[in-house]
mmCIF file with all atom_site columns, C-alpha atoms in Angstrom:
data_model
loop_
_atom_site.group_PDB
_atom_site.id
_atom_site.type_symbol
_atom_site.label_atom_id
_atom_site.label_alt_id
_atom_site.label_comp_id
_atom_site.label_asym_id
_atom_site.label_entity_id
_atom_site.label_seq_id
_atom_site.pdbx_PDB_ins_code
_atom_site.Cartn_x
_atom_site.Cartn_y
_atom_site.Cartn_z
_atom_site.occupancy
_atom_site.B_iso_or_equiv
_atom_site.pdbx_formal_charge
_atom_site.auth_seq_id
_atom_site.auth_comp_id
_atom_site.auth_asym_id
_atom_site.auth_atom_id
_atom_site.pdbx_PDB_model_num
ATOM 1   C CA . UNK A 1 1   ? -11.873 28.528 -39.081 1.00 0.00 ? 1   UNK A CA 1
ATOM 2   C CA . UNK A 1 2   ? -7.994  29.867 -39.603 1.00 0.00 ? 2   UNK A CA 1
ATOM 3   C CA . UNK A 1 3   ? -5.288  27.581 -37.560 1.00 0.00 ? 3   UNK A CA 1
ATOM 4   C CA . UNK A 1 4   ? -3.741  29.592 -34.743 1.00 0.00 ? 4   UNK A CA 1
ATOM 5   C CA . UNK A 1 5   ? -0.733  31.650 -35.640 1.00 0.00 ? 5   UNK A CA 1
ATOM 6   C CA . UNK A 1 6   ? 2.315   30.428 -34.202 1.00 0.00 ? 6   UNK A CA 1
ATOM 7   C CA . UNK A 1 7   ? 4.018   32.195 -31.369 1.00 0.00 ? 7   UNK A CA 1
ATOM 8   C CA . UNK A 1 8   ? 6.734   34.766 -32.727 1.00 0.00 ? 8   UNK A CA 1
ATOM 9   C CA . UNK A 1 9   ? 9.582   32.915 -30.986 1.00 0.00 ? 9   UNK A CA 1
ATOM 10  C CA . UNK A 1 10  ? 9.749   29.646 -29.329 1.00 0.00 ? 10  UNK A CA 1
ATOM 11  C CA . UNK A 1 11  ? 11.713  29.478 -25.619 1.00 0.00 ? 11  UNK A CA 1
ATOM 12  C CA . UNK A 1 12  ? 15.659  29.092 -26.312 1.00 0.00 ? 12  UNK A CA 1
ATOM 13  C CA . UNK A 1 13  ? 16.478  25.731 -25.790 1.00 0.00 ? 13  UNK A CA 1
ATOM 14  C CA . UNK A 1 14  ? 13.373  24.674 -28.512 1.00 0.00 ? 14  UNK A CA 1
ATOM 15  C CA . UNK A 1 15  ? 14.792  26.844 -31.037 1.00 0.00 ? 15  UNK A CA 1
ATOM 16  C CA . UNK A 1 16  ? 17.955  25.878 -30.176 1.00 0.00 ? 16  UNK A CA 1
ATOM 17  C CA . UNK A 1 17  ? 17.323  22.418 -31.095 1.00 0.00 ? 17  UNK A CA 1
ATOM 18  C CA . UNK A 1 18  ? 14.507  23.141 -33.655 1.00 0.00 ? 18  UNK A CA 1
ATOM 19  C CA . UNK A 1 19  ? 17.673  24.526 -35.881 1.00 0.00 ? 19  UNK A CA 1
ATOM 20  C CA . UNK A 1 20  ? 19.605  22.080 -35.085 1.00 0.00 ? 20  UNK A CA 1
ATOM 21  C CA . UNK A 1 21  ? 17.264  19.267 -35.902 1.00 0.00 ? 21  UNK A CA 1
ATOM 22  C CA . UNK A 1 22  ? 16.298  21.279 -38.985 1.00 0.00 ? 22  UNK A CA 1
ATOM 23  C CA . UNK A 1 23  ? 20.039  21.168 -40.012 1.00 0.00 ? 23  UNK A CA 1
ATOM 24  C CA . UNK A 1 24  ? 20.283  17.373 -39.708 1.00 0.00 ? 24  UNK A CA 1
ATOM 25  C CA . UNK A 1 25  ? 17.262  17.065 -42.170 1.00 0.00 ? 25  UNK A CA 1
ATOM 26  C CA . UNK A 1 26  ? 18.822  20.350 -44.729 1.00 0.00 ? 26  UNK A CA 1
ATOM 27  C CA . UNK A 1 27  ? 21.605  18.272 -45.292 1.00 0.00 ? 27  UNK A CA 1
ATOM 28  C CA . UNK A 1 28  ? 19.872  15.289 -46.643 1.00 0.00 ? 28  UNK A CA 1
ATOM 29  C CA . UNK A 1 29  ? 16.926  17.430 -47.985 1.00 0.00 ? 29  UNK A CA 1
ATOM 30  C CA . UNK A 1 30  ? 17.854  18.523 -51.727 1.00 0.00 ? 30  UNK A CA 1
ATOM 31  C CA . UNK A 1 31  ? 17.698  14.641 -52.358 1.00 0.00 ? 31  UNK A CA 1
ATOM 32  C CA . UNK A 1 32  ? 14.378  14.404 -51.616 1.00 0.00 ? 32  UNK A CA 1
ATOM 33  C CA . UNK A 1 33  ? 13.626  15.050 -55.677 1.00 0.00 ? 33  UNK A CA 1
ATOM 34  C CA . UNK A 1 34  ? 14.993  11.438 -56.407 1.00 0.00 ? 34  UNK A CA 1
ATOM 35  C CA . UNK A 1 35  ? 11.733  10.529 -54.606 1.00 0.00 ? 35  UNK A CA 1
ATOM 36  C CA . UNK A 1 36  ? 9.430   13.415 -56.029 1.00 0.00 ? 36  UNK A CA 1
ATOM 37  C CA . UNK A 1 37  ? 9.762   12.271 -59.382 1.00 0.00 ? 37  UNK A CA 1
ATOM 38  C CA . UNK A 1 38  ? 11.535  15.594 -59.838 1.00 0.00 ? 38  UNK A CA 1
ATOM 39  C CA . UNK A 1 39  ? 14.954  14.342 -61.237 1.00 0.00 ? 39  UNK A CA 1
ATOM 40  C CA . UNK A 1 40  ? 17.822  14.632 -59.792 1.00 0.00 ? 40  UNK A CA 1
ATOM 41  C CA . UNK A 1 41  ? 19.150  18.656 -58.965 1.00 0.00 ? 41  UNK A CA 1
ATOM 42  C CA . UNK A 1 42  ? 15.933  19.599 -59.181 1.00 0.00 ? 42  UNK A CA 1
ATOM 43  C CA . UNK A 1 43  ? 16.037  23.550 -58.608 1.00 0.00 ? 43  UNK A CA 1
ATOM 44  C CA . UNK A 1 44  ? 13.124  23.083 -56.169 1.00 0.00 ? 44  UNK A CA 1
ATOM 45  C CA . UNK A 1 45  ? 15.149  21.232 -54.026 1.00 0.00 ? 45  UNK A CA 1
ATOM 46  C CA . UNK A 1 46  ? 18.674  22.242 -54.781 1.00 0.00 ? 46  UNK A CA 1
ATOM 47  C CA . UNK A 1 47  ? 17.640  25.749 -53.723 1.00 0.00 ? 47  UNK A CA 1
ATOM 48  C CA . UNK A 1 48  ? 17.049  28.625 -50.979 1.00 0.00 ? 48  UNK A CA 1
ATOM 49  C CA . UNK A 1 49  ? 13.241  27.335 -51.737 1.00 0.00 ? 49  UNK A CA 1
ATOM 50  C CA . UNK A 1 50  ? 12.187  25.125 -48.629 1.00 0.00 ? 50  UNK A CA 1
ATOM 51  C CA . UNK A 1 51  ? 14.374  27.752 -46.244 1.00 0.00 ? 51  UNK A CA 1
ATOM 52  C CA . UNK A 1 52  ? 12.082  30.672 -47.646 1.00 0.00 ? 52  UNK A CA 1
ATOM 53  C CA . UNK A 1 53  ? 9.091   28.586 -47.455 1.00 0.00 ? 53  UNK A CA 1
ATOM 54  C CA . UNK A 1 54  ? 9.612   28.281 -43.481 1.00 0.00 ? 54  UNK A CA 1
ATOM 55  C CA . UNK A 1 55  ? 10.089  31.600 -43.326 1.00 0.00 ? 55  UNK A CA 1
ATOM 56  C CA . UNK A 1 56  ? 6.871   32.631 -45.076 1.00 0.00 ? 56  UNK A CA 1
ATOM 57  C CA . UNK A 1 57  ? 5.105   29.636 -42.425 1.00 0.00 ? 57  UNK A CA 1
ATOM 58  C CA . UNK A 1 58  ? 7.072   31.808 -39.530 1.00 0.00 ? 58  UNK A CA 1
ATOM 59  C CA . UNK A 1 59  ? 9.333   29.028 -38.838 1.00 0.00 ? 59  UNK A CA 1
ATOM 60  C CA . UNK A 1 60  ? 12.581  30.912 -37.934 1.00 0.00 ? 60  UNK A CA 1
ATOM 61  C CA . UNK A 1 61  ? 14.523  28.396 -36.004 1.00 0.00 ? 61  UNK A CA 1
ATOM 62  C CA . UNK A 1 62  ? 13.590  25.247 -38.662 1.00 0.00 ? 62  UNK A CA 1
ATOM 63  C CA . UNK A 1 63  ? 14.193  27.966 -41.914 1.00 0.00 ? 63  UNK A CA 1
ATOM 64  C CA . UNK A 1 64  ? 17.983  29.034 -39.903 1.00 0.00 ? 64  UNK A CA 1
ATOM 65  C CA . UNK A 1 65  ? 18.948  24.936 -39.794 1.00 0.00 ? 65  UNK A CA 1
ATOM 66  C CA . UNK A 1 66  ? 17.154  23.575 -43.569 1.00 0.00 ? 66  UNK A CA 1
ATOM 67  C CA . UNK A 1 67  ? 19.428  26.975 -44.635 1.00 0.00 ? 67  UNK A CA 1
ATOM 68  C CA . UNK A 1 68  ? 22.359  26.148 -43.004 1.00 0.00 ? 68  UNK A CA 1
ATOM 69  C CA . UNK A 1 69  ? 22.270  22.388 -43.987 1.00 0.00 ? 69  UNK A CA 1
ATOM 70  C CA . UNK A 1 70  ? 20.980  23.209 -47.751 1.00 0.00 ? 70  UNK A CA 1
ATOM 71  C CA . UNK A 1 71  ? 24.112  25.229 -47.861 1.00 0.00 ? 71  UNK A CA 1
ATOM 72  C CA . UNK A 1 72  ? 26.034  23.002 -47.246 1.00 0.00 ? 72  UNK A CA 1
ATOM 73  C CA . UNK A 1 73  ? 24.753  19.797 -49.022 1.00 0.00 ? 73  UNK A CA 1
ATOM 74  C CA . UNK A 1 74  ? 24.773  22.829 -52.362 1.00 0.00 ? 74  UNK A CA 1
ATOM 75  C CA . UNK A 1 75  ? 28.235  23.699 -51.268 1.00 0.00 ? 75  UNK A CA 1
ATOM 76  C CA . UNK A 1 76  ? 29.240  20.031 -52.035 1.00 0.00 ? 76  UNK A CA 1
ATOM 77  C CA . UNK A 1 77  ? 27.098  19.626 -54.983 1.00 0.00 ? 77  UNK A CA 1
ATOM 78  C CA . UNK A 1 78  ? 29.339  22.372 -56.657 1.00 0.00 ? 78  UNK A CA 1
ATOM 79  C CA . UNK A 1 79  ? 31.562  19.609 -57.046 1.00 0.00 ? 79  UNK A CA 1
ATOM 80  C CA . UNK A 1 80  ? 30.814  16.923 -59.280 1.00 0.00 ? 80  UNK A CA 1
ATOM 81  C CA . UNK A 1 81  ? 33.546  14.524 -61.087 1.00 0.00 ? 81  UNK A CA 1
ATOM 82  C CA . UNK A 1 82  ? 31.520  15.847 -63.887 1.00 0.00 ? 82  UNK A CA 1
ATOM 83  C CA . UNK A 1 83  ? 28.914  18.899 -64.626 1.00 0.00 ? 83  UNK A CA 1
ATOM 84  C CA . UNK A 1 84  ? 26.692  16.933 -67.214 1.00 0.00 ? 84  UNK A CA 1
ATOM 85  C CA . UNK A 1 85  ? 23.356  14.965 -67.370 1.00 0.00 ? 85  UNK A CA 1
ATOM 86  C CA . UNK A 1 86  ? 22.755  13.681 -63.766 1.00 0.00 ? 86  UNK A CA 1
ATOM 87  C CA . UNK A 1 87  ? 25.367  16.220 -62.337 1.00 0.00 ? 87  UNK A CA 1
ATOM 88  C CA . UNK A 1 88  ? 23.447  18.919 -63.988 1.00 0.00 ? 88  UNK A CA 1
ATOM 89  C CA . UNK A 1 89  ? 20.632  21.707 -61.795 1.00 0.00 ? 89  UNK A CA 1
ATOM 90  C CA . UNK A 1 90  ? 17.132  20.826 -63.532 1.00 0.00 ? 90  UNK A CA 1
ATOM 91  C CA . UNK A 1 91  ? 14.672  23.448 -63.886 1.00 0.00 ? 91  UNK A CA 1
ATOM 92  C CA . UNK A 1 92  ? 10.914  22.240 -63.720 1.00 0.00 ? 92  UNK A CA 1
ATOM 93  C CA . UNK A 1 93  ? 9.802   22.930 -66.688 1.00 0.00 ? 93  UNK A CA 1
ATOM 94  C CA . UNK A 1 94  ? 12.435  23.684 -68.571 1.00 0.00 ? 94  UNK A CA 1
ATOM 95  C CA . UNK A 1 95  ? 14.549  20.646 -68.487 1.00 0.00 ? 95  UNK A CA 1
ATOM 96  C CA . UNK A 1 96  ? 18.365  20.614 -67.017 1.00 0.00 ? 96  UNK A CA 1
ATOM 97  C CA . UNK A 1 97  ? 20.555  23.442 -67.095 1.00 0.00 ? 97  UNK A CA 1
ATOM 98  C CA . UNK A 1 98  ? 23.544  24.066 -69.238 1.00 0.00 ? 98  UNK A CA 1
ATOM 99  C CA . UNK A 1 99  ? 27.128  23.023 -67.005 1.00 0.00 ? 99  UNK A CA 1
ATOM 100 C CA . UNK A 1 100 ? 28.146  26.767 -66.266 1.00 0.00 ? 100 UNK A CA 1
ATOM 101 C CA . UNK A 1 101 ? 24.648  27.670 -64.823 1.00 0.00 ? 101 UNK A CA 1
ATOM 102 C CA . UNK A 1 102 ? 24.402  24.452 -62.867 1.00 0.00 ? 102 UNK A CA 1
ATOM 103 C CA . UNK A 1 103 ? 27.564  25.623 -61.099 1.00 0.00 ? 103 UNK A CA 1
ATOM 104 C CA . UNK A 1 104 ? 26.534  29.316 -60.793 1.00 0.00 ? 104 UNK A CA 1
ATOM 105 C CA . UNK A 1 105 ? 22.673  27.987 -59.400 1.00 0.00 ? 105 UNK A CA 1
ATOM 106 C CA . UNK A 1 106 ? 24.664  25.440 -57.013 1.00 0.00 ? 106 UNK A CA 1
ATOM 107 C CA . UNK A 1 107 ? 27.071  28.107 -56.001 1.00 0.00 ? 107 UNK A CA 1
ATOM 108 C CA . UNK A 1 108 ? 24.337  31.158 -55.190 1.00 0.00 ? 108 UNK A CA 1
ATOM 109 C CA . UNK A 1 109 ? 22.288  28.838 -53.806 1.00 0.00 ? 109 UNK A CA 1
ATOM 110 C CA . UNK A 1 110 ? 24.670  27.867 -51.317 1.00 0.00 ? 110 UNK A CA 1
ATOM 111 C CA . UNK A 1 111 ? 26.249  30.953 -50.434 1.00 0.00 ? 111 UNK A CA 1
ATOM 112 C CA . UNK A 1 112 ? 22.411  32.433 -49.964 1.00 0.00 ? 112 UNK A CA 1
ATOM 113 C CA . UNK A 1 113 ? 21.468  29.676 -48.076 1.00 0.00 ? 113 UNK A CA 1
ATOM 114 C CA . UNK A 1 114 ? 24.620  29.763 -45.914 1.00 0.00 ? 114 UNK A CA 1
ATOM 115 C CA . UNK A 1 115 ? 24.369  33.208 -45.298 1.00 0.00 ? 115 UNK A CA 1
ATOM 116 C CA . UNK A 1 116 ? 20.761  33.642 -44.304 1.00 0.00 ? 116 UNK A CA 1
ATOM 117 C CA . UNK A 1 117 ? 21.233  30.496 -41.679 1.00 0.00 ? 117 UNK A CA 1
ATOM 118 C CA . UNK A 1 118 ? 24.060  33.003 -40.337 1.00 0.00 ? 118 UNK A CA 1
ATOM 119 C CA . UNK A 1 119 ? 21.911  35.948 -40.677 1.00 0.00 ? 119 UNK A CA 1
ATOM 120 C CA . UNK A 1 120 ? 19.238  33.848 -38.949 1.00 0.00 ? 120 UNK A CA 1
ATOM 121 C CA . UNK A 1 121 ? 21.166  32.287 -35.877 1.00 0.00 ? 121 UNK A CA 1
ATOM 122 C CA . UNK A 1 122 ? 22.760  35.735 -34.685 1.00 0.00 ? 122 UNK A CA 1
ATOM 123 C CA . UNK A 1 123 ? 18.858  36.751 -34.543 1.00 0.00 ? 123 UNK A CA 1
ATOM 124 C CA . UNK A 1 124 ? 17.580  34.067 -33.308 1.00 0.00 ? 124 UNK A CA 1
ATOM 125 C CA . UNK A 1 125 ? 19.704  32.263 -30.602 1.00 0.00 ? 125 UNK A CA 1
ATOM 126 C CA . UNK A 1 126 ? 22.196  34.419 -27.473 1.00 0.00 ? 126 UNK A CA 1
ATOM 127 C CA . UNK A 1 127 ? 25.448  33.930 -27.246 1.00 0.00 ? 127 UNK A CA 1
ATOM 128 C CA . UNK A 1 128 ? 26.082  30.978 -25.491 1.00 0.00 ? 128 UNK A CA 1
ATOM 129 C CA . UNK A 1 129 ? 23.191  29.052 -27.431 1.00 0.00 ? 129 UNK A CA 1
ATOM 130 C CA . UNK A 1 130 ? 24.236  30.329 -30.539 1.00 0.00 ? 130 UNK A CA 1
ATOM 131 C CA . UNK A 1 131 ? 28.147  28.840 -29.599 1.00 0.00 ? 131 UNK A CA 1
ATOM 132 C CA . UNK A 1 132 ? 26.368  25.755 -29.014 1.00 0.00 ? 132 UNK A CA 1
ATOM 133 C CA . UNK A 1 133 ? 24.567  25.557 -32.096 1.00 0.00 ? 133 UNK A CA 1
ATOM 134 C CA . UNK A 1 134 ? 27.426  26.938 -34.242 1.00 0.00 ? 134 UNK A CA 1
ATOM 135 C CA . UNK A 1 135 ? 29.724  24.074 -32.945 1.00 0.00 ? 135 UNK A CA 1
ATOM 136 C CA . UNK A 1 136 ? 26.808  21.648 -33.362 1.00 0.00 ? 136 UNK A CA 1
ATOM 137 C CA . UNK A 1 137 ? 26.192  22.738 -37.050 1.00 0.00 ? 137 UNK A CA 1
ATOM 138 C CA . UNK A 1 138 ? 30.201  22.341 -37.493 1.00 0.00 ? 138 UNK A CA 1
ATOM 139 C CA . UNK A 1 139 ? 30.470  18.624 -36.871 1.00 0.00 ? 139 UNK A CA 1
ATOM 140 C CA . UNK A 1 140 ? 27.660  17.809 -38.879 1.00 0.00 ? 140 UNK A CA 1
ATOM 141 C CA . UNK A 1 141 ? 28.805  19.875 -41.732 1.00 0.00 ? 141 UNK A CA 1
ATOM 142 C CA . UNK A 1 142 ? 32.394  18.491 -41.568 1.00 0.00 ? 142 UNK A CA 1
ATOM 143 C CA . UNK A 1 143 ? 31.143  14.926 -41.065 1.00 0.00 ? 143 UNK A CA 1
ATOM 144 C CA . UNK A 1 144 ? 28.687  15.162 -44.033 1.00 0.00 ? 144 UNK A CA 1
ATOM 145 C CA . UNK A 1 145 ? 31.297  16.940 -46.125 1.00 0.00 ? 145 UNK A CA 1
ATOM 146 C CA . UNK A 1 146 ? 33.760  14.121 -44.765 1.00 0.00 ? 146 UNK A CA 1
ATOM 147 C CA . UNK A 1 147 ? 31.981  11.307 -46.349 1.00 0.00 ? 147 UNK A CA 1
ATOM 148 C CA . UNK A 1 148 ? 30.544  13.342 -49.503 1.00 0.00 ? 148 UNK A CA 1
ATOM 149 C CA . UNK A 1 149 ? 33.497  13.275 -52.976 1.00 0.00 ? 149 UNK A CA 1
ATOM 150 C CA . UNK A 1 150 ? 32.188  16.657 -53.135 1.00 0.00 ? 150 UNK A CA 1
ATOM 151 C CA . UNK A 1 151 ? 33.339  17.616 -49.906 1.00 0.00 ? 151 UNK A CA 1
ATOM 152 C CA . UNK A 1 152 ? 36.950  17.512 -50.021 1.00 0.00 ? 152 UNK A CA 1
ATOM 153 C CA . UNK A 1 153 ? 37.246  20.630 -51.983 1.00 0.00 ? 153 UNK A CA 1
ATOM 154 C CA . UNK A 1 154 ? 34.419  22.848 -49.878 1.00 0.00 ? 154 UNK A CA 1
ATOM 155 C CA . UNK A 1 155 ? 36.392  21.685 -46.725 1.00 0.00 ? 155 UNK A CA 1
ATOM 156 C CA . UNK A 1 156 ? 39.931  22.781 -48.834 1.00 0.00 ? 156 UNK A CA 1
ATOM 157 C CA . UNK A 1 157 ? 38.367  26.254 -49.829 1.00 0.00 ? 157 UNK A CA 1
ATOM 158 C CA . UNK A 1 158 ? 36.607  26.542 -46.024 1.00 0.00 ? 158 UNK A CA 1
ATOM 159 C CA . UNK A 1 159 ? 40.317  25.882 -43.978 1.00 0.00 ? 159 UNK A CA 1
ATOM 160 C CA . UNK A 1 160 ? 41.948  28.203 -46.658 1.00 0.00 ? 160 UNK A CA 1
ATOM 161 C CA . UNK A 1 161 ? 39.650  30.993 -46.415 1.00 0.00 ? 161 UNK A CA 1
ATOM 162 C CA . UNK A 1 162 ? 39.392  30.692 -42.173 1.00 0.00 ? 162 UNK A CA 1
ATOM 163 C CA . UNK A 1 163 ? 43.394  30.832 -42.738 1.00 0.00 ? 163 UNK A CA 1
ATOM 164 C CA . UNK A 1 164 ? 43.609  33.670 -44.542 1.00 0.00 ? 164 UNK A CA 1
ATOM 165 C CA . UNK A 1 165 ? 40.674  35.428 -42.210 1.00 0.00 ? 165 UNK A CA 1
ATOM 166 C CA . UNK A 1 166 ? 42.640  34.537 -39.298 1.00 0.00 ? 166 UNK A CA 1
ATOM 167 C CA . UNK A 1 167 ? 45.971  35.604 -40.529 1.00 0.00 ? 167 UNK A CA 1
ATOM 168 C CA . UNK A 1 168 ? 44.603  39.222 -41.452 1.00 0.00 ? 168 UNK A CA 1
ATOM 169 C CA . UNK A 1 169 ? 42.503  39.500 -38.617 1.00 0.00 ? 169 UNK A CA 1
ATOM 170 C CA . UNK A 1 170 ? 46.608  38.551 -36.741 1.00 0.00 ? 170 UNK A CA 1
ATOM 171 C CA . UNK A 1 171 ? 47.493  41.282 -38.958 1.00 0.00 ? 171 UNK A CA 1
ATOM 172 C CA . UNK A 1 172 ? 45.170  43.925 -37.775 1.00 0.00 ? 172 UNK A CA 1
ATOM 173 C CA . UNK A 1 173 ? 45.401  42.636 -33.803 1.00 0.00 ? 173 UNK A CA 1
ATOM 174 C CA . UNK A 1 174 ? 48.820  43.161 -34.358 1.00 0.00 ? 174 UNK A CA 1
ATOM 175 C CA . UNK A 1 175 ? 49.376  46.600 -35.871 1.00 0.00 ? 175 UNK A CA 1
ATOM 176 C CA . UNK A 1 176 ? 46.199  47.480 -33.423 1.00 0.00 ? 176 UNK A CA 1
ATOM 177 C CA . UNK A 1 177 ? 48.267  46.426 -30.318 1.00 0.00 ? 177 UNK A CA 1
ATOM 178 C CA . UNK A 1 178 ? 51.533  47.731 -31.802 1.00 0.00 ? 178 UNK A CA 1
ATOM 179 C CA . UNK A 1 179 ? 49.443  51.643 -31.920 1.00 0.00 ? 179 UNK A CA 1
ATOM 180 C CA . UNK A 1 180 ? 48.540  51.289 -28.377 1.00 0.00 ? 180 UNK A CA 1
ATOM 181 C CA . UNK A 1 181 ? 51.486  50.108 -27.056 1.00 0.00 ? 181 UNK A CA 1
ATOM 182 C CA . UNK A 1 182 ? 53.234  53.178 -28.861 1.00 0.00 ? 182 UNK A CA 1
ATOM 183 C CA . UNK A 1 183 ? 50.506  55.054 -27.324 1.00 0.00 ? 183 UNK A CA 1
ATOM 184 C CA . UNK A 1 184 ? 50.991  54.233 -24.158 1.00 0.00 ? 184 UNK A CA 1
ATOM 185 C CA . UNK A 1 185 ? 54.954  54.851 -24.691 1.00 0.00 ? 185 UNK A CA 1
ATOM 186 C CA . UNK A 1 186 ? 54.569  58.362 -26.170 1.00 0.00 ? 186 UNK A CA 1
ATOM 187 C CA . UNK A 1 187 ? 52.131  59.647 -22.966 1.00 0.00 ? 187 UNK A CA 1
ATOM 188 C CA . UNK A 1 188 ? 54.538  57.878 -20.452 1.00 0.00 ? 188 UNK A CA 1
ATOM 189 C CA . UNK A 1 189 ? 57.343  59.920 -22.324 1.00 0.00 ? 189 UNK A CA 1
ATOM 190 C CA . UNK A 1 190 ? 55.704  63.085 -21.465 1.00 0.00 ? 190 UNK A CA 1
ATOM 191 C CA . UNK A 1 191 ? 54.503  62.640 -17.622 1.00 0.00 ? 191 UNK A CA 1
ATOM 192 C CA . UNK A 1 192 ? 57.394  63.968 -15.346 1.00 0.00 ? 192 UNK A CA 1
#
């Protein structure tokens, strides 16, 4: 006899803290392979693997947070005093990976992984639960990057890339409300 599938969507507030408790563990979770006997940066681990593995299991809200905190634990991996031996992505059964592919495994890994949790929570969670979570899933990502040597230069790349977002996004408001405003001049111009 088959186990029960699982609903398609558990009520908000569950998934809302199914992702977020799933986050908490994603961050810690590449690590695991220290205790698997897998060495360390095992690409197992160190991976989208355990996210896409919830999703096949129809886990949605636990797949958005291991995602979102495998991202981010990948994001800091990218940046190791140095890329050899330990530092280095191994791949069961191959053995470890040169330097440059450890970075470009680390580095798609994380960006994948990063993007599918934001893929994920915009389907998952409405508005005001996925504020919630998103703020949530920002202190934990800044505190673990805080405290990580590899996190100093993922939070340096994240504040320069939100600054240069936000300053062209300034940009566009700004020529955006500069064509209205000369809109609104040009049809005041021609009422009598």
């Amino acid at each position: 006899m088959s186990a029960p599938e699982p609903s398609a969507s558990p009520p908000p507030a569950v998934a809302a803290l199914v992702t977020l408790a799933a986050l908490a563990v994603g961050l810690t979770l590449p690590d695991v392979d220290l205790r698997l006997g897998l060495g360390h940066r095992s690409a197992l681990t160190h991976s989208l693997l355990p996210a896409l593995l919830l999703l096949a299991w129809r886990r949605r809200a636990a797949a958005c947070g291991i995602a979102a905190g495998i991202g981010v634990h990948l994001a800091a991996d990218c940046f190791p005093r140095r890329m050899t031996g330990y530092a280095t992505v191994k791949l069961p059964p191959l053995g470890a990976l040169p330097p440059l592919e450890s970075y470009a495994w680390l580095a798609l890994n994380a960006a994948a992984a990063l993007l599918l949790a934001a893929w994920w929570v915009r389907r998952l969670h409405a508005p005001v639960a996925r504020a919630l979570v998103g703020l949530a899933a920002l202190a934990a990502a800044l505190r673990y990057l805080w405290h990580d040597p590899g996190g100093w230069p993922v939070l340096a790349l994240a504040g320069g890339v939100t600054f240069a977002v936000a300053r062209a996004r300034g940009g566009a408001f700004s020529a955006a409300r500069g064509r209205r405003a000369c809109g609104a001049r040009s049809t005041r111009s021609r009422t009598p």
